[in-house]
Amino acid sequence: MRAESRYRQIARTLRREIQEGSLPQGGQLPSEKQMEERFEASRNTIRLALGMLRNQGLIVSRPGRGHYVQDVVPEIFYATRSRGGPGGFNEPNLAGLTLEELQLLSANSDIAPRLRVPEGTMTVVRRLHRFAGDRSGSVSSAFYPMDLVEGTPLMLPEDVESALEVLMEHGHRQVGYVDELETRMPTPQEASQLELTPGVPVLEVHRTDYSEDRPIRLVHTVYAGNSIRYQYEHGDLNAYHRD
């Protein structure tokens, strides 16, 4: 077996210290000179190790100031049934989102099968952007079949507290949903929108909400991969929820 490169050994050590918290989130790493002495390595080897951590989204480098541990704290997205929400389910995809654009769009080959409508069917699209503090957290597009939302607040260019509640008030109660999750590297536009450092992937989620009769909404959300953690809960979890 080929011996592990020295810079990879150093990167692995620093990664472990970040994960264990001895290098805390937002904290500054030792200077390159200090790391040269600690690891008895050349400046180039240290920089290769730092570049590896930077490409993995674990650190950020600030010219003239040094290297810092990423200070993003992942938000837990509780993706399963909640208590007392509209229709008995949570709506975390749209929580805290600000409406940026409202438009009419014909359903393409990606949208139409999920909403079970013919391609070209008109949909109402509400595009939203979510921030965690001053940091961009996710971008979402919610697609609604036109016949379900015509004449409702979802046709207005205004924020709504709960789209599922609006749908329920108009006779379309959500009884379940299907989530499709995929991780990938971001497009240039997504990297810019989400202010991603090199090496940070995105989590792409398609959630299709269903009434008893049909799909009533499709939400496509792209999260910064280092800012989200999905949690699904199944079965009798009294022991888990017990204080």
Short mmCIF file of C-alpha atoms in Angstrom, two decimals:
data_model
loop_
_atom_site.label_atom_id
_atom_site.label_comp_id
_atom_site.label_asym_id
_atom_site.label_seq_id
_atom_site.Cartn_x
_atom_site.Cartn_y
_atom_site.Cartn_z
CA MET A 1 0.00 0.00 0.00
CA ARG A 2 1.35 3.41 -0.97
CA ALA A 3 2.27 5.60 2.01
CA GLU A 4 -0.06 8.53 2.67
CA SER A 5 1.30 11.88 1.51
CA ARG A 6 2.66 14.09 4.27
CA TYR A 7 0.25 16.92 3.51
CA ARG A 8 -2.69 14.50 3.69
CA GLN A 9 -1.48 13.31 7.12
CA ILE A 10 -1.35 16.92 8.31
CA ALA A 11 -4.78 17.68 6.85
CA ARG A 12 -6.21 14.59 8.58
CA THR A 13 -4.78 15.70 11.93
CA LEU A 14 -6.18 19.21 11.57
CA ARG A 15 -9.54 17.85 10.39
CA ARG A 16 -9.77 15.69 13.51
CA GLU A 17 -8.96 18.68 15.73
CA ILE A 18 -11.70 20.70 14.02
CA GLN A 19 -14.23 17.87 14.46
CA GLU A 20 -13.27 17.39 18.12
CA GLY A 21 -13.46 21.13 18.83
CA SER A 22 -9.87 21.76 19.86
CA LEU A 23 -9.86 24.07 16.83
CA PRO A 24 -13.24 25.74 17.47
CA GLN A 25 -15.67 27.06 14.88
CA GLY A 26 -14.67 30.56 13.87
CA GLY A 27 -11.31 30.18 15.58
CA GLN A 28 -8.04 31.04 13.92
CA LEU A 29 -5.61 28.29 13.04
CA PRO A 30 -1.96 28.61 14.08
CA SER A 31 0.17 30.54 11.61
CA GLU A 32 1.79 28.67 8.74
CA LYS A 33 5.16 29.19 10.44
CA GLN A 34 3.87 27.61 13.66
CA MET A 35 2.49 24.65 11.72
CA GLU A 36 5.79 24.22 9.88
CA GLU A 37 7.51 23.87 13.24
CA ARG A 38 4.81 21.67 14.77
CA PHE A 39 4.69 19.20 11.89
CA GLU A 40 8.34 19.57 10.84
CA ALA A 41 7.15 20.20 7.31
CA SER A 42 7.91 22.67 4.54
CA ARG A 43 5.80 25.75 3.84
CA ASN A 44 4.58 24.16 0.59
CA THR A 45 3.45 20.99 2.41
CA ILE A 46 1.52 23.06 4.97
CA ARG A 47 -0.15 25.04 2.21
CA LEU A 48 -1.17 21.86 0.40
CA ALA A 49 -2.75 20.58 3.63
CA LEU A 50 -4.57 23.87 4.17
CA GLY A 51 -5.73 23.87 0.57
CA MET A 52 -7.20 20.40 1.06
CA LEU A 53 -9.16 21.57 4.14
CA ARG A 54 -10.27 24.68 2.30
CA ASN A 55 -11.54 22.62 -0.64
CA GLN A 56 -13.48 20.45 1.81
CA GLY A 57 -15.20 23.55 3.19
CA LEU A 58 -13.67 23.16 6.65
CA ILE A 59 -11.62 26.36 6.72
CA VAL A 60 -11.58 29.77 5.08
CA SER A 61 -8.45 31.77 4.26
CA ARG A 62 -8.48 35.52 4.71
CA PRO A 63 -5.63 37.34 2.93
CA GLY A 64 -3.34 39.07 5.36
CA ARG A 65 -5.20 37.66 8.36
CA GLY A 66 -4.69 33.89 8.30
CA HIS A 67 -6.81 30.75 8.21
CA TYR A 68 -10.04 30.23 10.17
CA VAL A 69 -12.34 27.30 10.93
CA GLN A 70 -15.69 27.64 9.16
CA ASP A 71 -18.19 29.06 11.65
CA VAL A 72 -21.34 27.66 10.05
CA VAL A 73 -23.51 25.78 12.56
CA PRO A 74 -25.75 23.26 10.73
CA GLU A 75 -29.45 23.81 11.28
CA ILE A 76 -31.44 20.68 12.01
CA PHE A 77 -34.34 20.26 9.61
CA TYR A 78 -36.95 18.07 11.29
CA ALA A 79 -38.42 16.53 8.15
CA THR A 80 -41.04 14.21 9.66
CA ARG A 81 -44.49 14.69 11.16
CA SER A 82 -44.81 17.51 13.67
CA ARG A 83 -47.44 18.28 16.26
CA GLY A 84 -50.27 20.61 15.45
CA GLY A 85 -49.09 22.02 12.12
CA PRO A 86 -51.36 22.57 9.12
CA GLY A 87 -52.59 19.17 8.06
CA GLY A 88 -50.57 17.61 10.87
CA PHE A 89 -47.19 18.10 9.14
CA ASN A 90 -44.42 20.62 9.49
CA GLU A 91 -43.49 23.10 6.79
CA PRO A 92 -39.76 23.67 7.39
CA ASN A 93 -38.95 24.10 3.69
CA LEU A 94 -40.59 27.52 3.70
CA ALA A 95 -39.96 28.65 7.27
CA GLY A 96 -38.25 32.03 7.42
CA LEU A 97 -38.17 32.44 3.65
CA THR A 98 -38.61 35.78 1.92
CA LEU A 99 -40.49 35.93 -1.36
CA GLU A 100 -38.20 37.22 -4.09
CA GLU A 101 -40.20 36.49 -7.23
CA LEU A 102 -43.67 35.37 -8.31
CA GLN A 103 -44.22 34.14 -11.84
CA LEU A 104 -46.28 31.86 -14.06
CA LEU A 105 -44.32 29.07 -15.68
CA SER A 106 -45.23 26.07 -17.82
CA ALA A 107 -44.28 22.78 -16.20
CA ASN A 108 -41.20 21.22 -17.78
CA SER A 109 -40.06 17.59 -17.87
CA ASP A 110 -38.69 17.89 -14.32
CA ILE A 111 -41.75 19.49 -12.74
CA ALA A 112 -44.65 17.93 -14.64
CA PRO A 113 -44.12 14.27 -13.57
CA ARG A 114 -43.88 15.25 -9.90
CA LEU A 115 -47.08 17.31 -10.02
CA ARG A 116 -48.65 14.67 -12.33
CA VAL A 117 -49.71 17.21 -14.91
CA PRO A 118 -49.00 17.30 -18.65
CA GLU A 119 -45.87 19.14 -19.73
CA GLY A 120 -46.74 22.72 -20.57
CA THR A 121 -49.41 22.99 -17.84
CA MET A 122 -49.26 26.45 -16.23
CA THR A 123 -47.96 26.57 -12.69
CA VAL A 124 -47.59 29.38 -10.18
CA VAL A 125 -43.99 29.61 -9.00
CA ARG A 126 -42.98 31.38 -5.81
CA ARG A 127 -39.21 31.77 -5.56
CA LEU A 128 -37.87 32.34 -2.07
CA HIS A 129 -34.55 33.00 -0.35
CA ARG A 130 -33.78 32.17 3.24
CA PHE A 131 -31.13 33.75 5.44
CA ALA A 132 -29.67 32.56 8.74
CA GLY A 133 -28.62 35.85 10.29
CA ASP A 134 -26.68 37.60 7.55
CA ARG A 135 -25.71 34.32 5.89
CA SER A 136 -27.58 32.88 2.93
CA GLY A 137 -29.03 29.49 3.90
CA SER A 138 -31.16 28.20 1.04
CA VAL A 139 -33.01 29.09 -2.14
CA SER A 140 -36.38 27.55 -2.93
CA SER A 141 -38.93 27.44 -5.70
CA ALA A 142 -42.47 26.32 -4.83
CA PHE A 143 -44.58 25.15 -7.78
CA TYR A 144 -48.39 25.07 -7.55
CA PRO A 145 -50.85 23.82 -10.19
CA MET A 146 -52.68 26.91 -11.44
CA ASP A 147 -56.14 25.42 -10.91
CA LEU A 148 -55.45 24.95 -7.18
CA VAL A 149 -54.25 28.44 -6.30
CA GLU A 150 -56.06 30.78 -8.69
CA GLY A 151 -57.84 33.44 -6.62
CA THR A 152 -55.87 32.63 -3.42
CA PRO A 153 -53.19 34.67 -1.58
CA LEU A 154 -50.59 32.44 -3.25
CA MET A 155 -51.23 34.38 -6.46
CA LEU A 156 -50.21 37.65 -4.80
CA PRO A 157 -46.59 38.93 -4.64
CA GLU A 158 -46.60 38.86 -0.84
CA ASP A 159 -45.19 36.58 1.85
CA VAL A 160 -47.65 34.09 3.33
CA GLU A 161 -47.24 32.56 6.76
CA SER A 162 -48.20 29.06 5.65
CA ALA A 163 -48.87 28.01 2.09
CA LEU A 164 -50.21 24.66 3.31
CA GLU A 165 -52.76 26.47 5.45
CA VAL A 166 -53.88 28.51 2.44
CA LEU A 167 -54.28 25.31 0.42
CA MET A 168 -56.20 23.65 3.26
CA GLU A 169 -58.57 26.63 3.53
CA HIS A 170 -59.37 26.14 -0.15
CA GLY A 171 -60.10 22.43 0.17
CA HIS A 172 -56.67 20.92 -0.49
CA ARG A 173 -55.44 19.46 2.77
CA GLN A 174 -51.94 17.99 2.83
CA VAL A 175 -52.00 14.38 4.03
CA GLY A 176 -48.42 13.40 3.18
CA TYR A 177 -45.35 14.17 1.15
CA VAL A 178 -42.48 12.57 -0.70
CA ASP A 179 -38.92 13.85 -0.20
CA GLU A 180 -36.15 13.25 -2.74
CA LEU A 181 -32.65 14.21 -1.50
CA GLU A 182 -29.47 14.49 -3.52
CA THR A 183 -26.03 15.91 -2.77
CA ARG A 184 -23.93 17.44 -5.54
CA MET A 185 -21.54 20.26 -6.23
CA PRO A 186 -23.18 23.66 -6.79
CA THR A 187 -23.65 25.43 -10.08
CA PRO A 188 -21.83 28.79 -10.35
CA GLN A 189 -25.13 30.58 -9.74
CA GLU A 190 -25.86 28.54 -6.61
CA ALA A 191 -22.34 29.09 -5.29
CA SER A 192 -22.88 32.84 -5.67
CA GLN A 193 -26.41 32.87 -4.21
CA LEU A 194 -25.44 30.75 -1.20
CA GLU A 195 -22.03 32.43 -0.76
CA LEU A 196 -20.29 29.07 -0.77
CA THR A 197 -16.55 28.66 -0.34
CA PRO A 198 -14.78 26.25 -2.74
CA GLY A 199 -15.39 22.58 -1.95
CA VAL A 200 -18.76 23.00 -0.19
CA PRO A 201 -21.50 20.86 -1.78
CA VAL A 202 -25.22 21.56 -1.82
CA LEU A 203 -28.14 19.45 -0.67
CA GLU A 204 -30.91 19.47 -3.28
CA VAL A 205 -34.38 18.53 -2.05
CA HIS A 206 -37.58 17.97 -4.00
CA ARG A 207 -40.61 17.75 -1.70
CA THR A 208 -43.94 16.89 -3.28
CA ASP A 209 -46.96 17.50 -1.05
CA TYR A 210 -50.09 15.39 -1.56
CA SER A 211 -53.75 15.72 -0.71
CA GLU A 212 -55.88 12.58 -0.66
CA ASP A 213 -56.43 12.99 -4.39
CA ARG A 214 -53.36 14.54 -6.02
CA PRO A 215 -50.04 16.40 -5.70
CA ILE A 216 -50.75 19.95 -4.51
CA ARG A 217 -47.28 21.48 -4.38
CA LEU A 218 -43.69 20.82 -5.32
CA VAL A 219 -40.94 22.60 -3.41
CA HIS A 220 -37.44 22.50 -4.85
CA THR A 221 -34.85 23.68 -2.32
CA VAL A 222 -31.09 23.96 -2.56
CA TYR A 223 -29.28 24.21 0.79
CA ALA A 224 -25.67 25.05 1.50
CA GLY A 225 -24.36 21.59 2.35
CA ASN A 226 -22.51 22.75 5.46
CA SER A 227 -25.53 24.56 6.94
CA ILE A 228 -28.21 21.86 7.04
CA ARG A 229 -28.80 18.52 8.73
CA TYR A 230 -31.94 16.52 7.92
CA GLN A 231 -33.52 14.48 10.70
CA TYR A 232 -36.19 11.87 10.10
CA GLU A 233 -37.90 10.11 12.99
CA HIS A 234 -39.74 6.79 12.75
CA GLY A 235 -41.33 4.47 15.27
CA ASP A 236 -41.92 4.76 19.01
CA LEU A 237 -39.38 7.36 20.13
CA ASN A 238 -40.60 8.21 23.60
CA ALA A 239 -37.16 7.33 24.96
CA TYR A 240 -35.53 9.71 22.47
CA HIS A 241 -37.85 12.63 23.29
CA ARG A 242 -37.81 12.06 27.05
CA ASP A 243 -36.12 14.92 28.93
#
